[in-house]
Coordinates of C-alpha atoms in Angstrom, one line a residue:
Chain A
M12 CA 0.0 0.0 0.0
D13 CA 1.5 3.3 -1.0
I14 CA 1.5 6.4 1.2
V15 CA -1.0 9.1 0.4
L16 CA -0.1 11.6 3.1
E17 CA 2.9 11.9 5.3
A18 CA 3.7 14.6 7.9
R19 CA 6.9 14.8 9.9
G20 CA 7.4 17.0 12.9
L21 CA 4.6 19.2 11.8
T22 CA 4.3 22.2 14.2
K23 CA 2.2 25.3 14.3
R24 CA 2.8 28.1 16.7
Y25 CA 0.7 31.2 17.2
G26 CA 3.0 33.4 19.2
D27 CA 3.7 31.4 22.4
F28 CA 0.7 29.1 21.9
V29 CA 1.5 25.8 20.3
A30 CA -1.5 24.7 18.3
V31 CA 0.1 21.6 16.9
N32 CA 3.2 20.1 18.3
R33 CA 5.6 17.9 16.3
L34 CA 3.0 15.8 14.6
D35 CA 4.0 12.6 12.8
L36 CA 1.3 11.1 10.6
T37 CA 1.2 8.6 7.8
I38 CA -1.9 7.7 5.8
R39 CA -1.9 4.9 3.3
R40 CA -4.1 4.6 0.2
G41 CA -7.6 3.4 0.8
E42 CA -7.6 4.1 4.5
V43 CA -10.1 6.0 6.5
F44 CA -8.3 7.9 9.2
G45 CA -10.1 9.6 12.0
L46 CA -8.6 12.6 13.8
L47 CA -10.2 12.8 17.2
G48 CA -10.0 15.2 20.0
P49 CA -11.9 17.9 21.9
N50 CA -12.5 21.3 20.3
G51 CA -9.4 23.4 20.2
A52 CA -7.1 20.4 20.3
G53 CA -5.5 21.3 16.9
K54 CA -7.5 19.2 14.5
T55 CA -8.5 22.0 12.1
T56 CA -5.1 23.6 12.2
T57 CA -3.5 20.2 11.3
I58 CA -5.9 19.8 8.3
L59 CA -5.2 23.4 7.1
M60 CA -1.5 22.6 7.2
L61 CA -1.9 19.4 5.4
L62 CA -3.7 21.3 2.6
G63 CA -1.2 24.1 2.5
L64 CA -3.9 26.5 3.5
T65 CA -1.8 27.7 6.5
E66 CA 1.9 27.7 6.8
P67 CA 3.5 25.3 9.2
S68 CA 6.0 26.8 11.7
A69 CA 8.1 23.7 11.4
G70 CA 8.1 20.2 9.9
S71 CA 7.3 18.8 6.5
V72 CA 4.2 17.5 4.7
Q73 CA 3.9 15.3 1.7
V74 CA 0.5 14.9 0.1
L75 CA 0.3 12.4 -2.8
G76 CA 4.1 12.7 -3.0
L77 CA 4.0 16.5 -3.4
D78 CA 4.8 19.3 -1.0
P79 CA 1.6 21.4 -0.7
A80 CA 3.6 24.5 -0.2
R81 CA 5.6 24.1 -3.4
S82 CA 3.0 22.5 -5.6
P83 CA -0.2 23.8 -4.2
L84 CA -2.1 23.7 -7.5
S85 CA -1.5 20.0 -8.2
V86 CA -2.2 19.1 -4.6
K87 CA -5.5 21.1 -4.4
A88 CA -6.6 19.7 -7.8
R89 CA -6.3 16.2 -6.5
V90 CA -7.5 16.6 -2.9
G91 CA -11.0 17.3 -1.9
Y92 CA -11.6 19.4 1.3
L93 CA -14.9 19.7 3.1
P94 CA -14.5 22.5 5.7
D95 CA -16.4 22.5 9.0
Q96 CA -19.6 24.5 8.6
V97 CA -19.3 24.6 4.8
G98 CA -20.8 27.6 3.2
F99 CA -22.2 28.4 -0.2
Y100 CA -23.3 31.4 -2.2
D101 CA -26.9 31.5 -1.0
T102 CA -28.4 33.4 -3.9
L103 CA -26.9 30.9 -6.4
S104 CA -28.4 27.5 -7.2
A105 CA -26.6 24.3 -6.3
R106 CA -25.6 23.9 -9.9
E107 CA -24.2 27.4 -10.2
N108 CA -22.2 27.0 -7.0
L109 CA -20.6 23.9 -8.4
A110 CA -20.1 25.5 -11.8
Y111 CA -18.0 28.2 -10.2
I112 CA -15.8 25.7 -8.5
A113 CA -15.6 23.7 -11.8
R114 CA -14.3 26.9 -13.6
L115 CA -11.7 27.5 -10.9
N116 CA -10.6 23.9 -11.5
G117 CA -10.3 24.7 -15.2
Y118 CA -12.8 22.2 -16.5
S119 CA -14.3 22.9 -19.9
R120 CA -17.9 23.8 -19.9
K121 CA -19.0 20.5 -21.3
E122 CA -16.9 18.5 -18.8
A123 CA -18.1 20.6 -15.9
G124 CA -21.7 20.0 -16.9
S125 CA -21.4 16.3 -16.9
R126 CA -19.3 16.2 -13.7
I127 CA -21.7 18.4 -11.9
E128 CA -24.8 16.4 -12.9
A129 CA -23.1 13.2 -11.9
A130 CA -22.0 14.5 -8.6
L131 CA -25.3 16.0 -7.6
T132 CA -27.2 12.9 -8.7
R133 CA -24.9 10.7 -6.6
M134 CA -25.6 12.9 -3.6
G135 CA -29.3 12.7 -4.2
L136 CA -29.6 16.4 -5.0
E137 CA -30.7 16.0 -8.6
G138 CA -34.2 17.3 -7.8
V139 CA -33.0 20.5 -6.3
M140 CA -30.1 21.3 -8.7
D141 CA -31.6 24.6 -9.8
K142 CA -32.9 25.7 -6.4
A143 CA -31.1 28.5 -4.6
V144 CA -28.9 27.1 -1.8
S145 CA -30.6 29.4 0.7
T146 CA -33.5 26.9 0.7
F147 CA -31.2 24.0 1.6
S148 CA -31.1 22.3 5.0
R149 CA -27.9 21.7 6.9
G150 CA -27.8 18.1 5.7
M151 CA -28.3 19.1 2.1
R152 CA -25.5 21.7 2.3
Q153 CA -23.3 19.0 3.6
R154 CA -24.1 16.7 0.8
L155 CA -23.6 19.6 -1.7
G156 CA -20.2 20.1 -0.2
L157 CA -19.4 16.4 -0.8
A158 CA -20.8 16.7 -4.3
E159 CA -18.4 19.5 -5.0
I160 CA -15.6 17.3 -3.8
L161 CA -16.7 14.2 -5.8
M162 CA -16.9 16.4 -8.9
K163 CA -13.1 16.8 -8.7
H164 CA -12.6 13.0 -8.7
P165 CA -10.2 13.3 -5.8
E166 CA -7.7 10.7 -4.6
L167 CA -7.8 12.0 -1.0
I168 CA -10.7 13.6 0.8
I169 CA -10.2 15.6 3.9
M170 CA -13.3 16.4 6.0
D171 CA -13.5 18.6 9.0
E172 CA -16.3 17.7 11.4
P173 CA -18.5 16.4 8.6
T174 CA -21.3 15.2 10.8
L175 CA -21.5 18.1 13.2
G176 CA -25.0 19.6 13.4
L177 CA -26.6 16.9 11.3
D178 CA -29.6 15.1 12.7
P179 CA -29.1 11.4 13.5
E180 CA -30.6 10.2 10.2
A181 CA -28.6 12.6 8.1
A182 CA -25.5 11.7 10.0
R183 CA -26.1 8.0 9.4
E184 CA -26.6 8.6 5.7
F185 CA -23.4 10.6 5.6
L186 CA -21.4 7.9 7.2
E187 CA -22.9 5.4 4.7
I188 CA -21.6 7.6 1.9
I189 CA -18.1 7.7 3.5
R190 CA -18.2 3.9 3.6
D191 CA -19.2 3.8 -0.1
L192 CA -16.3 6.1 -1.0
R193 CA -13.9 3.9 0.9
S194 CA -15.0 0.9 -1.0
E195 CA -14.1 2.8 -4.2
G196 CA -10.6 3.1 -2.9
I197 CA -10.6 6.8 -2.1
T198 CA -8.5 7.7 0.9
I199 CA -10.4 9.6 3.5
M200 CA -9.3 11.6 6.5
L201 CA -11.9 13.1 8.8
S202 CA -11.9 14.9 12.1
S203 CA -14.6 14.7 14.7
H204 CA -15.3 14.9 18.3
L205 CA -18.3 12.6 17.9
L206 CA -16.5 9.4 18.7
H207 CA -19.1 6.7 18.1
Q208 CA -19.5 8.0 14.6
V209 CA -15.8 7.9 13.9
Q210 CA -15.5 4.5 15.3
A211 CA -18.1 3.3 12.9
V212 CA -16.2 4.2 9.8
C213 CA -12.5 4.6 10.6
D214 CA -9.8 2.0 10.0
R215 CA -7.4 3.9 12.2
V216 CA -7.7 6.9 14.5
G217 CA -5.4 9.5 16.0
L218 CA -6.3 11.0 19.4
F219 CA -5.5 14.7 19.7
S220 CA -5.0 16.5 23.0
K221 CA -3.6 20.0 23.3
G222 CA -1.8 19.9 20.0
N223 CA -0.2 16.5 20.5
M224 CA -1.3 13.3 18.9
V225 CA -1.3 11.2 22.0
L226 CA -2.6 7.9 20.7
E227 CA -2.7 6.5 17.2
G228 CA -3.8 3.1 15.7
P229 CA -6.8 0.9 15.0
V230 CA -9.5 1.1 17.6
D231 CA -9.0 -2.4 19.0
V232 CA -5.3 -1.9 19.3
L233 CA -5.9 1.3 21.2
A234 CA -8.4 -0.4 23.4
R235 CA -5.8 -3.0 24.4
Q236 CA -3.3 -0.2 25.0
V237 CA -5.5 2.0 27.1
L238 CA -8.1 -0.3 28.6
G239 CA -6.0 -3.4 28.4
G240 CA -8.7 -5.0 26.3
G241 CA -11.9 -3.1 26.3
Y242 CA -14.3 -6.0 25.5
H243 CA -17.3 -6.1 27.8
I244 CA -19.0 -9.5 28.2
T245 CA -22.3 -9.6 30.0
V246 CA -23.2 -12.9 31.6
E247 CA -26.5 -13.9 33.0
A248 CA -26.2 -17.0 35.1
E249 CA -27.3 -18.6 38.2
G250 CA -24.9 -20.5 40.4
D251 CA -23.4 -20.7 43.9
A252 CA -20.8 -18.4 45.4
G253 CA -18.0 -20.0 43.4
L254 CA -19.4 -18.7 40.1
E255 CA -17.9 -15.3 40.4
A256 CA -14.5 -16.7 41.3
A257 CA -14.7 -19.1 38.4
L258 CA -15.5 -16.3 36.0
S259 CA -12.5 -14.3 37.2
R260 CA -10.3 -17.3 36.6
V261 CA -11.0 -17.4 32.9
E262 CA -7.9 -16.5 31.0
G263 CA -8.1 -13.0 29.5
V264 CA -10.7 -11.7 32.0
Q265 CA -9.4 -8.7 33.8
R266 CA -12.3 -7.7 36.1
V267 CA -15.6 -9.1 37.1
Q268 CA -18.4 -6.9 38.3
R269 CA -21.6 -8.0 39.8
A270 CA -24.3 -5.9 38.1
G271 CA -27.3 -7.7 39.6
P272 CA -28.2 -10.9 41.5
T273 CA -27.7 -13.0 38.3
R274 CA -25.8 -10.6 36.2
F275 CA -22.1 -10.2 35.8
V276 CA -20.1 -7.8 33.6
L277 CA -16.6 -9.0 32.6
E278 CA -13.9 -6.8 31.2
A279 CA -11.8 -8.9 28.9
I280 CA -9.0 -8.6 26.3
G281 CA -11.2 -10.2 23.6
D282 CA -14.4 -11.8 22.8
L283 CA -14.2 -14.7 25.3
R284 CA -17.8 -15.9 25.1
P285 CA -17.0 -19.6 24.5
A286 CA -14.5 -19.7 27.4
V287 CA -16.9 -17.9 29.7
A288 CA -19.7 -20.3 28.8
R289 CA -17.5 -23.3 29.6
A290 CA -16.5 -21.7 32.9
V291 CA -20.1 -21.2 34.0
V292 CA -21.0 -24.8 33.1
E293 CA -17.9 -26.2 34.8
A294 CA -18.7 -24.3 37.9
G295 CA -22.1 -25.9 38.0
G296 CA -24.0 -22.7 37.1
Q297 CA -26.9 -22.2 34.7
L298 CA -26.3 -19.9 31.8
F299 CA -29.2 -17.7 30.6
A300 CA -27.6 -15.1 28.4
L301 CA -24.2 -14.1 27.1
A302 CA -23.4 -11.0 25.2
S303 CA -20.1 -9.4 24.1
E304 CA -19.5 -5.8 23.3
A305 CA -16.6 -4.5 21.3
P306 CA -14.3 -1.8 22.7
N307 CA -15.8 1.6 22.7
L308 CA -13.8 4.6 21.5
E309 CA -15.6 6.8 23.9
E310 CA -14.4 4.8 26.8
I311 CA -10.8 4.7 25.5
Y312 CA -11.0 8.4 25.2
A313 CA -12.5 9.0 28.7
R314 CA -10.1 6.6 30.3
Y315 CA -7.1 8.1 28.6
F316 CA -7.8 11.6 29.7
Q317 CA -8.7 10.4 33.2
K318 CA -5.3 8.7 33.4
E319 CA -3.7 11.9 32.1
A320 CA -5.5 13.9 34.8
T321 CA -4.4 11.5 37.5
N322 CA -0.8 11.5 36.3
A323 CA -0.9 15.3 36.2
R324 CA -2.2 15.4 39.8
A325 CA 0.5 12.9 40.9
A326 CA 3.3 14.9 39.3
Chain B
M19 CA 6.6 41.6 -8.5
L20 CA 3.5 41.0 -6.4
A21 CA 3.3 37.4 -7.2
Q22 CA 6.7 36.4 -5.7
R23 CA 5.9 37.9 -2.3
S24 CA 3.1 35.6 -1.5
T25 CA 5.4 32.6 -1.2
S26 CA 5.9 33.6 2.4
A27 CA 2.2 32.9 3.1
S28 CA 1.5 29.9 1.0
G29 CA 4.6 28.0 1.7
D30 CA 8.3 27.6 2.0
A31 CA 10.2 30.9 1.8
A32 CA 13.1 29.1 0.2
A33 CA 11.1 27.8 -2.7
P34 CA 12.5 29.5 -5.7
R35 CA 9.3 29.4 -7.8
R36 CA 5.7 28.6 -7.2
E37 CA 4.0 26.1 -9.4
G38 CA 2.0 27.4 -12.3
S39 CA 0.8 30.9 -12.9
P40 CA -0.5 33.1 -10.0
W41 CA -3.3 34.1 -12.2
T42 CA -4.8 30.6 -12.7
G43 CA -8.6 31.0 -12.3
L44 CA -8.4 34.8 -12.5
W45 CA -11.1 35.1 -15.2
A46 CA -13.3 32.6 -13.5
V47 CA -13.3 34.9 -10.4
V48 CA -13.8 38.0 -12.5
S49 CA -16.8 36.7 -14.4
K50 CA -18.4 35.2 -11.3
E51 CA -18.0 38.4 -9.3
M52 CA -19.2 40.6 -12.1
A53 CA -22.3 38.5 -12.5
D54 CA -22.9 38.9 -8.8
Y55 CA -22.5 42.6 -9.0
L56 CA -24.7 43.1 -12.0
S57 CA -27.6 41.1 -10.6
S58 CA -27.4 42.6 -7.1
T59 CA -29.9 45.0 -5.6
R60 CA -27.2 47.3 -4.4
M61 CA -26.1 47.8 -8.0
L62 CA -29.7 48.8 -9.0
I63 CA -29.9 51.4 -6.2
L64 CA -26.5 52.9 -7.2
E65 CA -27.4 53.0 -10.9
L66 CA -30.7 54.7 -10.0
I67 CA -29.0 57.4 -7.9
T68 CA -26.4 58.1 -10.5
V69 CA -28.8 58.2 -13.4
L70 CA -31.0 60.6 -11.5
T71 CA -28.1 63.0 -10.8
A72 CA -26.9 62.7 -14.4
A73 CA -30.4 63.5 -15.8
G74 CA -31.0 66.3 -13.3
T75 CA -27.7 68.1 -13.9
V76 CA -27.9 67.7 -17.7
F77 CA -31.3 69.2 -17.8
T78 CA -30.4 72.2 -15.7
A79 CA -27.1 72.6 -17.7
T80 CA -28.8 72.4 -21.1
A81 CA -31.4 74.9 -20.0
Q82 CA -28.6 77.3 -19.4
L83 CA -26.5 76.3 -22.4
R84 CA -29.2 76.7 -24.9
E85 CA -28.9 80.4 -24.7
T86 CA -25.2 80.4 -25.7
V87 CA -25.3 77.7 -28.4
G88 CA -23.1 78.8 -31.3
Q89 CA -20.8 81.0 -29.2
D90 CA -18.9 78.2 -27.5
R91 CA -16.4 75.9 -29.2
F92 CA -16.6 73.5 -26.4
L93 CA -20.3 73.5 -25.8
F94 CA -20.4 69.8 -25.1
L95 CA -17.8 69.9 -22.3
R96 CA -20.0 72.5 -20.6
L97 CA -22.6 69.8 -20.2
F98 CA -20.4 68.3 -17.5
T99 CA -19.2 71.4 -15.9
T100 CA -22.1 73.8 -15.9
S101 CA -23.8 74.2 -12.6
Q102 CA -26.9 75.9 -11.6
E103 CA -27.8 76.7 -8.0
P104 CA -28.6 74.8 -6.0
L105 CA -27.3 71.8 -8.0
P106 CA -23.5 71.5 -8.6
A107 CA -22.2 70.4 -12.0
F108 CA -22.2 66.8 -12.9
V109 CA -18.4 66.7 -12.3
G110 CA -19.0 68.0 -8.8
F111 CA -21.4 65.2 -8.2
L112 CA -19.0 62.6 -9.4
V113 CA -16.3 63.8 -6.9
F114 CA -18.4 62.3 -4.1
L115 CA -20.6 59.8 -5.9
V116 CA -17.8 57.8 -7.3
P117 CA -16.2 57.1 -3.9
I118 CA -19.5 56.0 -2.5
I119 CA -20.3 53.7 -5.4
A120 CA -16.8 52.3 -5.2
I121 CA -16.9 51.7 -1.4
A122 CA -20.4 50.2 -1.8
L123 CA -19.0 47.7 -4.3
A124 CA -15.9 46.7 -2.4
F125 CA -16.6 46.9 1.3
D126 CA -17.5 43.2 1.7
A127 CA -15.3 41.7 -1.0
V128 CA -13.1 39.7 1.2
N129 CA -14.9 39.6 4.6
G130 CA -18.1 38.6 2.8
E131 CA -16.4 35.3 1.7
F132 CA -15.3 34.7 5.3
N133 CA -18.7 35.4 6.7
A134 CA -20.5 33.1 4.1
R135 CA -17.8 30.5 5.0
T136 CA -17.0 30.1 1.4
M137 CA -13.4 31.3 1.7
S138 CA -11.8 28.0 2.8
R139 CA -13.7 26.2 0.1
L140 CA -12.5 28.6 -2.5
L141 CA -8.9 28.5 -1.4
A142 CA -9.0 24.7 -1.4
Q143 CA -9.4 24.9 -5.2
P144 CA -6.3 25.0 -7.4
I145 CA -5.9 28.7 -7.5
Y146 CA -3.7 31.2 -5.7
R147 CA -4.9 33.9 -3.4
D148 CA -3.5 36.3 -5.9
A149 CA -6.1 35.4 -8.5
L150 CA -8.9 35.7 -6.0
L151 CA -8.0 39.2 -4.8
L152 CA -7.1 40.6 -8.2
G153 CA -10.2 39.0 -9.7
K154 CA -12.3 40.7 -7.1
F155 CA -10.6 44.0 -7.7
L156 CA -10.9 43.8 -11.5
A157 CA -14.5 42.7 -11.3
S158 CA -15.4 45.7 -9.2
L159 CA -13.3 48.0 -11.5
F160 CA -15.0 46.7 -14.6
T161 CA -18.4 47.1 -13.0
L162 CA -17.6 50.6 -12.0
A163 CA -16.3 51.4 -15.5
L164 CA -19.5 49.9 -16.9
V165 CA -21.7 52.1 -14.8
L166 CA -19.7 55.2 -15.5
T167 CA -19.6 54.5 -19.2
T168 CA -23.4 54.0 -19.2
I169 CA -23.9 57.4 -17.5
W170 CA -21.4 59.0 -19.8
L171 CA -23.2 57.8 -22.9
L172 CA -26.5 58.8 -21.3
I173 CA -25.4 62.4 -20.7
A174 CA -23.9 62.6 -24.2
G175 CA -27.2 61.3 -25.7
L176 CA -29.3 63.7 -23.6
G177 CA -27.0 66.5 -24.6
L178 CA -27.4 65.7 -28.2
L179 CA -31.2 65.7 -27.9
R180 CA -31.4 68.8 -25.9
L181 CA -28.7 70.9 -27.5
G182 CA -29.0 69.5 -31.0
V183 CA -25.2 70.0 -31.6
P184 CA -22.9 66.9 -32.0
P185 CA -19.6 66.9 -30.1
G186 CA -16.5 67.6 -32.1
G187 CA -13.5 65.3 -32.3
E188 CA -11.5 67.1 -29.7
E189 CA -14.4 67.3 -27.3
T190 CA -15.0 63.5 -27.7
A191 CA -11.3 62.9 -27.0
R192 CA -11.4 65.1 -23.9
L193 CA -14.5 63.4 -22.7
L194 CA -12.9 59.9 -23.2
W195 CA -9.9 61.0 -21.1
F196 CA -12.3 62.3 -18.5
L197 CA -14.0 58.9 -18.4
L198 CA -10.6 57.2 -17.9
L199 CA -9.7 59.6 -15.2
T200 CA -13.0 59.0 -13.4
V201 CA -12.3 55.2 -13.5
A202 CA -8.8 55.8 -12.1
Y203 CA -10.4 57.9 -9.4
G204 CA -12.8 55.1 -8.6
G205 CA -9.9 52.6 -8.5
V206 CA -8.4 54.4 -5.5
W207 CA -11.7 54.0 -3.6
L208 CA -12.2 50.4 -4.7
A209 CA -8.7 49.5 -3.5
L210 CA -9.5 51.3 -0.2
G211 CA -12.8 49.4 0.1
I212 CA -11.1 46.1 -0.5
L213 CA -8.4 46.9 2.0
A214 CA -11.0 47.7 4.6
S215 CA -12.8 44.4 3.8
I216 CA -9.5 42.6 4.5
L217 CA -8.8 44.5 7.7
F218 CA -12.2 44.1 9.2
R219 CA -14.2 41.0 9.6
Q220 CA -17.5 42.8 9.9
P221 CA -18.7 44.3 6.6
A222 CA -20.4 47.1 8.5
T223 CA -17.2 48.1 10.2
A224 CA -15.3 47.9 6.9
A225 CA -17.9 50.2 5.2
M226 CA -17.7 52.6 8.1
A227 CA -13.9 52.7 8.0
A228 CA -13.8 53.3 4.3
L229 CA -16.5 56.0 4.5
A230 CA -14.7 57.7 7.4
T231 CA -11.6 57.9 5.2
W232 CA -13.6 59.4 2.4
L233 CA -15.2 61.9 4.8
F234 CA -11.7 62.8 6.1
F235 CA -10.5 63.6 2.6
T236 CA -13.7 65.3 1.5
V237 CA -14.1 67.6 4.6
F238 CA -11.1 67.6 6.9
W239 CA -8.0 67.2 4.8
G240 CA -8.3 70.7 3.2
I241 CA -8.5 72.3 6.6
I242 CA -5.6 70.2 8.0
A243 CA -3.5 71.0 4.9
G244 CA -4.1 74.8 5.6
I245 CA -3.2 74.5 9.2
L246 CA -0.1 72.4 8.5
A247 CA 1.0 74.9 5.9
Q248 CA 0.6 77.8 8.4
I249 CA 2.7 75.9 10.9
L250 CA 5.5 74.7 8.6
R251 CA 5.8 77.9 6.4
P252 CA 4.6 80.7 8.6
V253 CA 4.3 84.2 7.2
R254 CA 6.5 86.2 9.5
I255 CA 7.0 89.5 7.8
G256 CA 4.4 89.3 5.0
L257 CA 6.8 89.0 2.1
P258 CA 5.2 87.8 -1.1
A259 CA 7.7 85.0 -1.2
E260 CA 6.5 83.8 2.2
L261 CA 2.9 83.9 1.2
L262 CA 3.7 82.0 -2.0
A263 CA 5.7 79.4 -0.2
Q264 CA 2.8 78.8 2.3
A265 CA 0.2 78.6 -0.5
Q266 CA 2.4 76.2 -2.5
L267 CA 2.9 73.9 0.5
E268 CA -0.8 74.0 1.2
Q269 CA -1.6 73.0 -2.4
A270 CA 1.0 70.2 -2.3
L271 CA -0.4 68.8 0.9
S272 CA -4.0 69.0 -0.3
R273 CA -3.0 67.0 -3.4
L274 CA -2.5 64.0 -1.2
S275 CA -6.3 63.7 -1.3
P276 CA -7.6 61.8 -4.3
N277 CA -10.6 64.2 -4.4
V278 CA -8.3 67.2 -5.1
L279 CA -6.3 65.3 -7.7
Y280 CA -9.5 64.3 -9.5
T281 CA -11.0 67.7 -9.4
E282 CA -7.9 69.4 -10.7
A283 CA -7.3 67.0 -13.5
T284 CA -11.0 67.2 -14.5
V285 CA -10.6 71.0 -14.7
A286 CA -7.6 70.6 -16.9
L287 CA -9.4 68.2 -19.2
L288 CA -12.8 69.7 -19.4
R289 CA -11.9 73.4 -19.4
P290 CA -9.4 73.8 -22.3
E291 CA -8.8 77.5 -21.4
V292 CA -7.2 76.5 -18.1
R293 CA -3.4 76.5 -18.6
S294 CA -2.1 75.8 -15.2
L295 CA -3.3 74.0 -12.1
S296 CA -0.7 75.8 -9.8
F297 CA -0.1 79.4 -9.0
V298 CA 0.7 81.6 -11.9
L299 CA 2.7 84.7 -11.3
P300 CA 1.8 87.7 -13.5
S301 CA 5.3 87.5 -15.0
Q302 CA 4.6 84.0 -16.3
L303 CA 1.6 85.3 -18.1
Q304 CA 3.5 87.7 -20.3
G305 CA 2.5 87.3 -23.9
A306 CA -0.3 84.8 -23.2
I307 CA -3.7 85.2 -24.8
L308 CA -6.0 84.8 -22.0
G309 CA -9.0 82.6 -22.6
A310 CA -7.4 80.9 -25.6
P311 CA -7.8 77.1 -25.3
L312 CA -4.9 74.8 -24.9
P313 CA -4.5 72.0 -27.4
L314 CA -5.7 68.5 -26.2
G315 CA -2.1 67.2 -25.7
E316 CA -1.2 70.1 -23.5
S317 CA -4.4 69.7 -21.4
I318 CA -3.6 66.0 -20.9
M319 CA 0.0 66.9 -19.9
L320 CA -1.5 69.3 -17.3
G321 CA -3.6 66.6 -15.7
W322 CA -1.2 63.7 -16.3
P323 CA 0.7 63.9 -13.0
H324 CA -2.7 63.8 -11.3
M325 CA -3.8 60.7 -13.2
V326 CA -0.5 59.0 -12.4
G327 CA -1.0 59.9 -8.8
L328 CA -4.4 58.3 -8.7
I329 CA -3.1 55.1 -10.4
A330 CA -0.2 55.0 -8.0
G331 CA -2.5 55.4 -5.0
T332 CA -4.6 52.5 -6.3
I333 CA -1.6 50.3 -6.7
L334 CA -0.3 51.2 -3.3
L335 CA -3.5 50.5 -1.5
F336 CA -4.0 47.3 -3.5
A337 CA -0.5 46.1 -2.7
L338 CA -1.0 46.8 1.0
G339 CA -4.3 44.8 0.9
Y340 CA -2.5 42.1 -1.1
V341 CA 0.2 41.6 1.5
L342 CA -2.3 41.5 4.4
F343 CA -4.5 39.1 2.6
Q344 CA -1.7 36.7 1.8
R345 CA -0.8 36.6 5.5
Q346 CA -4.3 36.3 6.7
E347 CA -5.2 33.0 8.5
I348 CA -8.2 31.2 7.0
R349 CA -9.6 30.2 10.3
A350 CA -12.3 32.5 11.6

């Protein structure tokens, strides 16, 4: 897999304030990478630097093998960018808005026409093509923004908070589109603070805090790192006093919590349902239900910052 | 010259050359912005005001001029310069109308894109900031030129109808130069408006700042120039040389105002009998036939420094805005 985006020691300072601190980042072709972190953690600044829209204080960036500072035109022609709270010219129609962008990209009138129709149709906006954008809902604007990007046939798409402010249904649809794009082999980078959404579409995530990328990797790897597993197994079983001890003896189980008279929640390093079932039976218990839950990004996030805070207090 | 500077904002200062032309996409910006202007309500209002003043002044001027038809070689030029109380001449109107039109066109050029959140989307396209800013300036300049030309033709047409005398070749040439001069004068205020739209995020603030500058030059600068001249070149004994030095300094200072430059150059172009825009001593007038018109070339020479001054002012203001815009962070 070849490398689409690479940043080395990327730093942005505003006076004394360090917005992004020595960021190293590599994204490979076909990946969906999620940039996570609270507001003000440096996500947008990072994205602007990757696009060459703001000048890094230090470090280097390679996008599609090019330096965005030296070859901004080639980079911008091949990368699609969806800013947070994307705006359009309200008095123009959807088609006219895209036509302007097409002209800026230097497409011929004929090519622009077919690209615009295709992109708007794909985003389900074919019925409102000639309506003024002022009549569009937030979700429609977001889709129009994505249509603009698709019109460019980009190799890399960078999205800043793409689902912010969308209603749950619109957000779900939007994530569905991201998955579709991924299956077409387009590399995607998105930033968000809505963790469960990111978890649903990202192959790999990077966790931002105060300008530093503190954690990076696939969600389950991070879960093992931070939570030491992160799988939750819920067991409903009846048995004698030895049952809880038997459950905690299962290899890979880190903690057993009693959540009710017949209900236990196990923290484990993986999906250990078969082993847990065996343990219940061997301990002479009766098993009613068994459910496993994959590690949760929200929990990783919360736990990580909790740890940070504890460390900070200790120091 | 301007293009190279922006490397500092958009990338590595050591990079010897940027990729491609800085003007990629320029005409796309120009045509989009012009289409916006021409279909906007604000344009309609401005056109209406200007057409009204044009018609009003022409009608009063022709009423007066009809009586002297046949006696004046430059009858047509008088259309623009004849005033009748309480209305000033059309030229007098333009001195303050052009800045207002220009500021109204330009005050939200850049901050408008930020406020509509379209700026980051635009700059993510394969164009440089150079093209965006120059495109916006050119679009507003072309729009202004279009408005002024329309009015110019309107006055000429009304004049033809009311006076029944066609303009001569020299008159037409003088009027064309006058049109160019007026566009150059508008350029200064457009550049100022765009500068304000870069400096201030709120369009209302930008408009107020630009209008305040206009008011400063229209009302206060003349007074300040007089006071400065009195301080720097005081008249101690009352020698003619002292008086002259003070008056000359005052005039030099007042010419920092684009309004003064425009008015003086207009006088040179539209009143062929004017042979100097500065002080003329009686000794310099020896042998001159007073009231005899200057040839066109000489009149242009007379107003030429003023025209150059206006263009230089435009470039200076635009360059300042350009540097600031290149360094501006995209983030709101």
